[in-house]
Amino acid sequence: MTVEILSARIATDVERAAEILLSGGLIAVPTETVYGLGADASNGAAVRRVFDVKGRPTNHPLILHVADREAAKNASTDWSPAADILAGLFWPGPLSILTEKAGAVDDVVTGGRGTVVVRVPDHPATLEVLRILHSRGSIGLAAPSANKFGAVSPTSARHVVDDLGNSIDAVLDGDDCRVGVESTIVDCRTDVPVILREGGVPFEAITDALARHGMTITKSPDLVGINDSAGALAPGMLESHYAPRARVEIFADVGELERRESEVEASGMSVARLPHPDNLVEYSRNLYRWLRACDAQGVDVILAVLPPATELGAAIRDRLSKAAATR
Ligand code: TXA
Ligand code: MG
């Protein structure tokens, strides 16, 4: 199969992307976080192909992408006040909401769970694709990140073609992703929502926003430390995840990194230092691109300095920790 490259800037290409999806095809779509591998969520056979192409276990649920809050409510039987407030504040944007699943959402999307994670992505072309899907009766786009299971997420159309080019129908090229790490996942079923995965909307931003509504938020205990087990609430968060081919080693500061760098060099292995800009937006936007560049250069070991655990630093630390986890 030759992958078709469509441009997010050309209206007829965006319409064609929607048509391919509506006829059961798989398309990689741009979002502000990472590229997603999308299938029409109302087409169970198409969604099953997503798991095949990614090599992802079928009990690992997919995020349901929708055009707006109303469409999200259609996927839920219990849209809570917290869900409504967070959707109003952060959508379209890098926040995903876990809610009770409506019957219209196929079990294949949620891995048989009674819950569904929904999100409105912030990319104009993908939002247009979603509006077309809804207008034709689809509940939305089921889309995990467009990479092989466990590997580094793609933040450009080129990354998708490199990884999955032979096994999907098309890529909608919508330029490089602005955020660069995946969405924050929040369980909104309880009065105090729980963060299940750190991501593009920082804990601090959610805390501040909810405080204005007299509400609070907590982090899942699974987020403490780096060893999210297969039994964790968000079951995609296994030990080794978001991992390049090269071994990744993480350090608290540059001094520690430099000592290790000399050792690795002395052992004859090729080593690369990941940049670690103070600007956390810059760090997150480029993190996956840098990891991929190291693999492209055939580096054996990647050394990275962890950012502080505040703001976007929390998500960056999480991804680097999982990239560095034992395989
Ligand atoms: O930014 C993002 O969230 C990107 C873009 C494409 O939207 N998507 C993404 O999807 O990162 P994926 O499949 O790589 O990660 C989704 C995570 C997985 O850890 C999965 O287990 C969790 O969301 N998840 C999805 N539905 C769930 C559910 N019903 N219950 C618990 N966890 C769920
Ligand atoms: Mg993923």
Short mmCIF file of C-alpha atoms and ligand atoms in Angstrom, two decimals:
data_model
loop_
_atom_site.label_atom_id
_atom_site.label_comp_id
_atom_site.label_asym_id
_atom_site.label_seq_id
_atom_site.Cartn_x
_atom_site.Cartn_y
_atom_site.Cartn_z
CA MET A 1 0.00 0.00 0.00
CA THR A 2 1.31 3.47 -0.87
CA VAL A 3 0.35 6.05 1.69
CA GLU A 4 -1.45 9.09 0.33
CA ILE A 5 -0.23 12.46 1.59
CA LEU A 6 -3.03 14.98 2.02
CA SER A 7 -2.56 18.63 2.97
CA ALA A 8 -4.41 20.10 5.96
CA ARG A 9 -4.31 23.45 4.14
CA ILE A 10 -6.35 22.23 1.14
CA ALA A 11 -10.11 21.99 1.76
CA THR A 12 -10.66 19.19 -0.78
CA ASP A 13 -7.87 17.16 0.87
CA VAL A 14 -9.54 17.56 4.26
CA GLU A 15 -12.85 16.41 2.75
CA ARG A 16 -11.08 13.48 1.13
CA ALA A 17 -9.61 12.51 4.52
CA ALA A 18 -13.14 12.38 5.96
CA GLU A 19 -14.38 10.30 3.00
CA ILE A 20 -11.56 7.76 3.41
CA LEU A 21 -12.44 7.45 7.10
CA LEU A 22 -16.16 7.07 6.35
CA SER A 23 -15.36 4.23 3.97
CA GLY A 24 -13.43 2.39 6.68
CA GLY A 25 -9.89 3.64 6.00
CA LEU A 26 -7.17 4.61 8.48
CA ILE A 27 -5.71 8.10 8.41
CA ALA A 28 -3.07 9.79 10.52
CA VAL A 29 -4.34 13.20 11.57
CA PRO A 30 -2.53 16.17 13.09
CA THR A 31 -3.40 17.41 16.56
CA GLU A 32 -1.70 20.00 18.75
CA THR A 33 -0.17 17.22 20.89
CA VAL A 34 0.99 14.39 18.59
CA TYR A 35 -0.33 12.80 15.37
CA GLY A 36 -3.19 10.37 15.92
CA LEU A 37 -3.93 7.20 13.95
CA GLY A 38 -7.63 7.66 13.29
CA ALA A 39 -10.51 5.36 12.41
CA ASP A 40 -14.24 6.09 12.29
CA ALA A 41 -15.24 5.16 15.85
CA SER A 42 -18.63 4.01 14.59
CA ASN A 43 -16.97 1.39 12.37
CA GLY A 44 -15.81 -1.51 14.57
CA ALA A 45 -13.83 -3.20 11.78
CA ALA A 46 -11.87 -0.01 11.05
CA VAL A 47 -11.11 0.46 14.76
CA ARG A 48 -9.86 -3.14 15.00
CA ARG A 49 -7.40 -2.38 12.20
CA VAL A 50 -5.93 0.42 14.33
CA PHE A 51 -4.91 -2.15 16.97
CA ASP A 52 -3.40 -4.42 14.26
CA VAL A 53 -1.40 -1.64 12.64
CA LYS A 54 -0.04 -0.38 15.98
CA GLY A 55 0.58 -3.83 17.40
CA ARG A 56 -1.42 -2.66 20.41
CA PRO A 57 -3.20 -5.09 22.78
CA THR A 58 -6.95 -4.84 22.13
CA ASN A 59 -7.71 -4.21 25.81
CA HIS A 60 -5.85 -0.87 25.70
CA PRO A 61 -8.63 1.65 25.09
CA LEU A 62 -8.43 4.41 22.49
CA ILE A 63 -9.26 8.09 22.92
CA LEU A 64 -12.46 9.19 21.18
CA HIS A 65 -11.86 12.51 19.39
CA VAL A 66 -14.91 14.68 18.83
CA ALA A 67 -15.64 18.12 17.34
CA ASP A 68 -17.10 19.83 20.40
CA ARG A 69 -18.58 19.50 23.88
CA GLU A 70 -22.02 18.51 22.59
CA ALA A 71 -20.53 15.59 20.69
CA ALA A 72 -18.63 14.58 23.83
CA LYS A 73 -21.85 14.55 25.82
CA ASN A 74 -23.36 12.17 23.23
CA ALA A 75 -20.62 9.68 24.11
CA SER A 76 -21.32 9.87 27.86
CA THR A 77 -24.14 8.72 30.14
CA ASP A 78 -22.98 10.79 33.09
CA TRP A 79 -21.41 14.08 31.97
CA SER A 80 -20.37 15.51 35.35
CA PRO A 81 -20.11 19.19 36.39
CA ALA A 82 -16.32 18.75 36.58
CA ALA A 83 -16.24 17.38 33.02
CA ASP A 84 -18.32 20.30 31.81
CA ILE A 85 -16.14 22.91 33.51
CA LEU A 86 -12.87 21.39 32.27
CA ALA A 87 -14.23 20.99 28.73
CA GLY A 88 -15.37 24.62 28.76
CA LEU A 89 -11.97 25.84 29.94
CA PHE A 90 -9.57 23.69 27.95
CA TRP A 91 -11.28 22.53 24.73
CA PRO A 92 -10.22 22.50 22.00
CA GLY A 93 -6.94 21.57 23.67
CA PRO A 94 -4.60 18.96 25.15
CA LEU A 95 -6.99 17.65 27.80
CA SER A 96 -8.82 14.29 27.68
CA ILE A 97 -11.80 13.51 29.88
CA LEU A 98 -12.68 10.07 31.24
CA THR A 99 -16.43 9.62 31.65
CA GLU A 100 -19.09 6.88 31.75
CA LYS A 101 -19.51 5.45 28.24
CA ALA A 102 -22.78 5.74 26.31
CA GLY A 103 -24.10 2.68 24.47
CA ALA A 104 -23.33 4.37 21.13
CA VAL A 105 -19.60 3.99 21.79
CA ASP A 106 -18.45 0.59 20.48
CA ASP A 107 -16.74 -1.69 23.03
CA VAL A 108 -13.85 -2.11 20.61
CA VAL A 109 -12.92 1.58 21.16
CA THR A 110 -12.83 1.25 24.94
CA GLY A 111 -11.31 -2.21 25.18
CA GLY A 112 -14.56 -3.45 26.72
CA ARG A 113 -14.54 -0.85 29.50
CA GLY A 114 -17.61 0.94 30.80
CA THR A 115 -15.79 4.26 30.48
CA VAL A 116 -14.60 6.31 27.52
CA VAL A 117 -11.91 8.99 27.23
CA VAL A 118 -12.98 11.92 25.01
CA ARG A 119 -11.12 14.92 23.70
CA VAL A 120 -11.57 17.86 21.30
CA PRO A 121 -8.18 18.34 19.61
CA ASP A 122 -6.95 21.82 18.71
CA HIS A 123 -6.20 21.59 15.00
CA PRO A 124 -8.48 23.28 12.43
CA ALA A 125 -8.22 20.56 9.76
CA THR A 126 -8.86 17.71 12.18
CA LEU A 127 -11.80 19.61 13.67
CA GLU A 128 -13.22 19.95 10.16
CA VAL A 129 -12.77 16.19 9.59
CA LEU A 130 -14.61 15.58 12.87
CA ARG A 131 -17.49 17.89 11.90
CA ILE A 132 -17.88 16.01 8.60
CA LEU A 133 -17.85 12.66 10.43
CA HIS A 134 -20.54 13.81 12.88
CA SER A 135 -22.69 15.22 10.05
CA ARG A 136 -22.64 11.73 8.53
CA GLY A 137 -23.70 10.03 11.76
CA SER A 138 -20.30 9.05 13.20
CA ILE A 139 -19.70 9.35 16.92
CA GLY A 140 -16.13 10.54 16.25
CA LEU A 141 -12.60 9.46 15.54
CA ALA A 142 -10.95 6.71 17.61
CA ALA A 143 -7.28 7.61 17.56
CA PRO A 144 -4.25 6.54 19.56
CA SER A 145 -0.90 8.15 18.81
CA ALA A 146 0.22 7.16 15.28
CA ASN A 147 3.25 5.08 16.27
CA LYS A 148 3.97 1.40 16.86
CA PHE A 149 2.95 0.29 20.37
CA GLY A 150 5.53 1.40 22.97
CA ALA A 151 7.52 3.62 20.57
CA VAL A 152 7.97 7.40 20.45
CA SER A 153 4.86 9.34 19.35
CA PRO A 154 5.05 11.20 16.00
CA THR A 155 5.01 15.00 16.02
CA SER A 156 5.22 15.46 12.22
CA ALA A 157 3.70 13.84 9.12
CA ARG A 158 7.20 12.64 8.19
CA HIS A 159 7.46 10.69 11.48
CA VAL A 160 4.18 8.93 10.68
CA VAL A 161 5.28 7.98 7.17
CA ASP A 162 8.58 6.64 8.57
CA ASP A 163 6.77 4.47 11.14
CA LEU A 164 3.49 3.37 9.53
CA GLY A 165 3.75 4.46 5.90
CA ASN A 166 3.08 1.01 4.48
CA SER A 167 0.12 0.09 6.62
CA ILE A 168 -2.25 3.08 6.58
CA ASP A 169 -4.30 4.76 3.84
CA ALA A 170 -3.27 8.39 4.20
CA VAL A 171 -1.59 11.04 6.31
CA LEU A 172 -3.18 14.46 6.66
CA ASP A 173 -0.12 16.70 6.87
CA GLY A 174 -0.89 19.53 9.30
CA ASP A 175 2.66 20.67 10.12
CA ASP A 176 4.64 20.03 13.31
CA CYS A 177 2.73 19.56 16.56
CA ARG A 178 2.73 22.65 18.77
CA VAL A 179 2.61 20.94 22.18
CA GLY A 180 4.65 17.83 21.37
CA VAL A 181 3.55 15.58 24.27
CA GLU A 182 0.20 13.80 24.62
CA SER A 183 -2.89 15.18 26.32
CA THR A 184 -3.47 15.24 30.06
CA ILE A 185 -6.06 12.57 30.96
CA VAL A 186 -8.47 13.44 33.77
CA ASP A 187 -11.01 11.08 35.34
CA CYS A 188 -14.04 13.34 35.81
CA ARG A 189 -16.42 10.77 37.30
CA THR A 190 -15.91 12.00 40.86
CA ASP A 191 -16.42 15.38 42.55
CA VAL A 192 -12.66 15.70 42.85
CA PRO A 193 -11.32 14.82 39.37
CA VAL A 194 -8.16 12.68 39.18
CA ILE A 195 -5.25 13.14 36.75
CA LEU A 196 -4.43 9.74 35.20
CA ARG A 197 -1.73 10.91 32.79
CA GLU A 198 0.31 14.12 32.88
CA GLY A 199 0.30 15.93 29.57
CA GLY A 200 -0.14 19.13 27.61
CA VAL A 201 -2.31 20.91 30.20
CA PRO A 202 -0.26 21.20 33.41
CA PHE A 203 -1.65 20.22 36.83
CA GLU A 204 -1.14 23.84 37.98
CA ALA A 205 -3.32 25.22 35.16
CA ILE A 206 -6.14 22.81 35.99
CA THR A 207 -5.83 23.49 39.73
CA ASP A 208 -6.03 27.28 39.19
CA ALA A 209 -8.95 27.02 36.79
CA LEU A 210 -10.96 24.71 39.06
CA ALA A 211 -10.22 26.84 42.13
CA ARG A 212 -12.25 29.64 40.56
CA HIS A 213 -15.21 27.21 40.62
CA GLY A 214 -14.51 26.15 44.22
CA MET A 215 -13.22 22.76 43.04
CA THR A 216 -10.01 20.79 43.51
CA ILE A 217 -8.17 18.06 41.58
CA THR A 218 -5.79 15.28 42.61
CA LYS A 219 -3.21 13.11 40.89
CA SER A 220 -3.61 9.36 40.62
CA PRO A 221 -1.24 7.50 43.00
CA ASP A 222 -0.08 5.63 39.87
CA LEU A 223 1.65 8.83 38.76
CA VAL A 224 3.96 8.78 41.77
CA GLY A 225 7.27 7.25 40.72
CA ILE A 226 7.97 5.92 37.28
CA ASN A 227 6.65 2.37 37.42
CA ASP A 228 3.09 2.46 36.18
CA SER A 229 2.11 -1.18 36.03
CA ALA A 230 -0.15 -2.89 33.50
CA GLY A 231 -2.89 -2.79 36.13
CA ALA A 232 -2.79 1.01 36.33
CA LEU A 233 -5.96 3.00 35.63
CA ALA A 234 -4.73 4.16 32.22
CA PRO A 235 -3.45 0.84 30.95
CA GLY A 236 -1.38 2.23 28.07
CA MET A 237 1.08 3.47 30.66
CA LEU A 238 3.33 0.42 30.86
CA GLU A 239 6.87 0.42 32.12
CA SER A 240 8.73 0.91 28.86
CA HIS A 241 6.78 3.31 26.70
CA TYR A 242 7.48 6.34 24.56
CA ALA A 243 10.84 4.65 23.97
CA PRO A 244 13.34 5.19 21.15
CA ARG A 245 15.56 2.33 19.96
CA ALA A 246 18.59 3.76 21.79
CA ARG A 247 18.86 3.24 25.54
CA VAL A 248 17.78 6.34 27.48
CA GLU A 249 19.40 7.34 30.78
CA ILE A 250 18.01 10.19 32.88
CA PHE A 251 19.81 12.52 35.30
CA ALA A 252 18.88 15.13 37.87
CA ASP A 253 21.58 17.57 36.72
CA VAL A 254 24.23 18.21 34.08
CA GLY A 255 27.14 17.31 36.40
CA GLU A 256 25.81 13.80 36.89
CA LEU A 257 25.16 13.49 33.17
CA GLU A 258 28.71 14.54 32.28
CA ARG A 259 30.28 11.95 34.58
CA ARG A 260 28.20 9.23 32.94
CA GLU A 261 28.95 10.59 29.47
CA SER A 262 32.68 10.04 29.97
CA GLU A 263 32.06 6.46 31.12
CA VAL A 264 29.86 5.62 28.15
CA GLU A 265 32.34 7.16 25.69
CA ALA A 266 35.19 5.24 27.28
CA SER A 267 33.27 2.01 26.75
CA GLY A 268 33.22 2.67 23.00
CA MET A 269 29.49 3.27 22.66
CA SER A 270 28.12 6.27 20.79
CA VAL A 271 26.35 8.70 23.02
CA ALA A 272 24.12 11.76 22.53
CA ARG A 273 23.04 14.43 24.98
CA LEU A 274 19.44 15.54 24.69
CA PRO A 275 19.07 19.34 24.79
CA HIS A 276 17.28 20.53 27.95
CA PRO A 277 16.08 24.09 27.41
CA ASP A 278 14.84 26.03 30.46
CA ASN A 279 11.77 26.93 28.43
CA LEU A 280 9.51 23.94 29.08
CA VAL A 281 7.26 24.65 26.09
CA GLU A 282 10.32 24.38 23.85
CA TYR A 283 11.44 21.21 25.66
CA SER A 284 8.08 19.43 25.28
CA ARG A 285 7.57 20.55 21.68
CA ASN A 286 10.91 19.08 20.61
CA LEU A 287 11.32 16.11 22.98
CA TYR A 288 10.10 13.36 20.61
CA ARG A 289 11.75 14.95 17.57
CA TRP A 290 15.09 14.92 19.39
CA LEU A 291 14.68 11.31 20.53
CA ARG A 292 13.88 10.29 16.94
CA ALA A 293 16.87 12.23 15.61
CA CYS A 294 19.16 10.25 17.95
CA ASP A 295 17.77 6.98 16.57
CA ALA A 296 18.23 8.24 13.00
CA GLN A 297 21.91 8.89 13.81
CA GLY A 298 22.29 5.36 15.18
CA VAL A 299 23.23 6.52 18.67
CA ASP A 300 23.57 3.74 21.32
CA VAL A 301 22.80 5.77 24.45
CA ILE A 302 20.82 8.99 24.97
CA LEU A 303 21.54 11.01 28.11
CA ALA A 304 18.85 13.42 29.30
CA VAL A 305 18.57 15.94 32.15
CA LEU A 306 15.12 15.93 33.75
CA PRO A 307 13.37 19.32 33.95
CA PRO A 308 11.79 20.44 37.23
CA ALA A 309 8.52 18.62 38.04
CA THR A 310 6.42 21.75 37.61
CA GLU A 311 4.17 22.88 34.73
CA LEU A 312 4.99 20.97 31.48
CA GLY A 313 8.06 19.57 33.25
CA ALA A 314 5.83 16.93 34.89
CA ALA A 315 4.80 15.45 31.53
CA ILE A 316 8.35 15.64 30.15
CA ARG A 317 9.71 13.82 33.22
CA ASP A 318 7.00 11.17 32.89
CA ARG A 319 7.80 10.48 29.22
CA LEU A 320 11.57 10.46 29.77
CA SER A 321 11.17 8.13 32.76
CA LYS A 322 9.11 5.71 30.69
CA ALA A 323 11.57 5.96 27.79
CA ALA A 324 14.34 5.07 30.28
CA ALA A 325 12.41 2.20 31.92
CA THR A 326 13.67 -1.37 31.64
CA ARG A 327 12.43 -3.22 28.56
O1 TXA B 1 -2.71 13.71 22.94
C1 TXA B 1 -3.22 12.60 22.93
O2 TXA B 1 -3.91 12.17 23.88
C2 TXA B 1 -2.99 11.73 21.69
C3 TXA B 1 -3.62 12.43 20.49
C4 TXA B 1 -3.57 11.60 19.25
O3 TXA B 1 -4.93 12.80 20.81
N1 TXA B 1 -3.50 10.42 21.87
C5 TXA B 1 -2.91 9.49 22.67
O4 TXA B 1 -3.53 8.24 22.59
O5 TXA B 1 -1.96 9.71 23.34
P1 TXA B 1 -2.86 6.92 23.19
O6 TXA B 1 -3.77 5.82 22.76
O7 TXA B 1 -1.45 6.83 22.78
O8 TXA B 1 -3.02 7.08 24.73
C6 TXA B 1 -4.31 7.07 25.29
C7 TXA B 1 -4.26 6.70 26.74
C8 TXA B 1 -3.83 5.27 26.95
O9 TXA B 1 -2.92 5.23 28.04
C9 TXA B 1 -5.13 4.57 27.29
O10 TXA B 1 -4.95 3.46 28.09
C10 TXA B 1 -5.90 5.69 28.00
O11 TXA B 1 -5.58 6.82 27.26
N2 TXA B 1 -7.34 5.46 27.92
C11 TXA B 1 -8.15 5.60 26.86
N3 TXA B 1 -9.42 5.24 27.17
C12 TXA B 1 -9.41 4.87 28.47
C13 TXA B 1 -10.40 4.39 29.38
N4 TXA B 1 -11.65 4.21 29.02
N5 TXA B 1 -10.01 4.11 30.65
C14 TXA B 1 -8.73 4.29 31.02
N6 TXA B 1 -7.75 4.73 30.21
C15 TXA B 1 -8.08 5.01 28.96
MG MG B 2 0.52 6.45 22.56
#
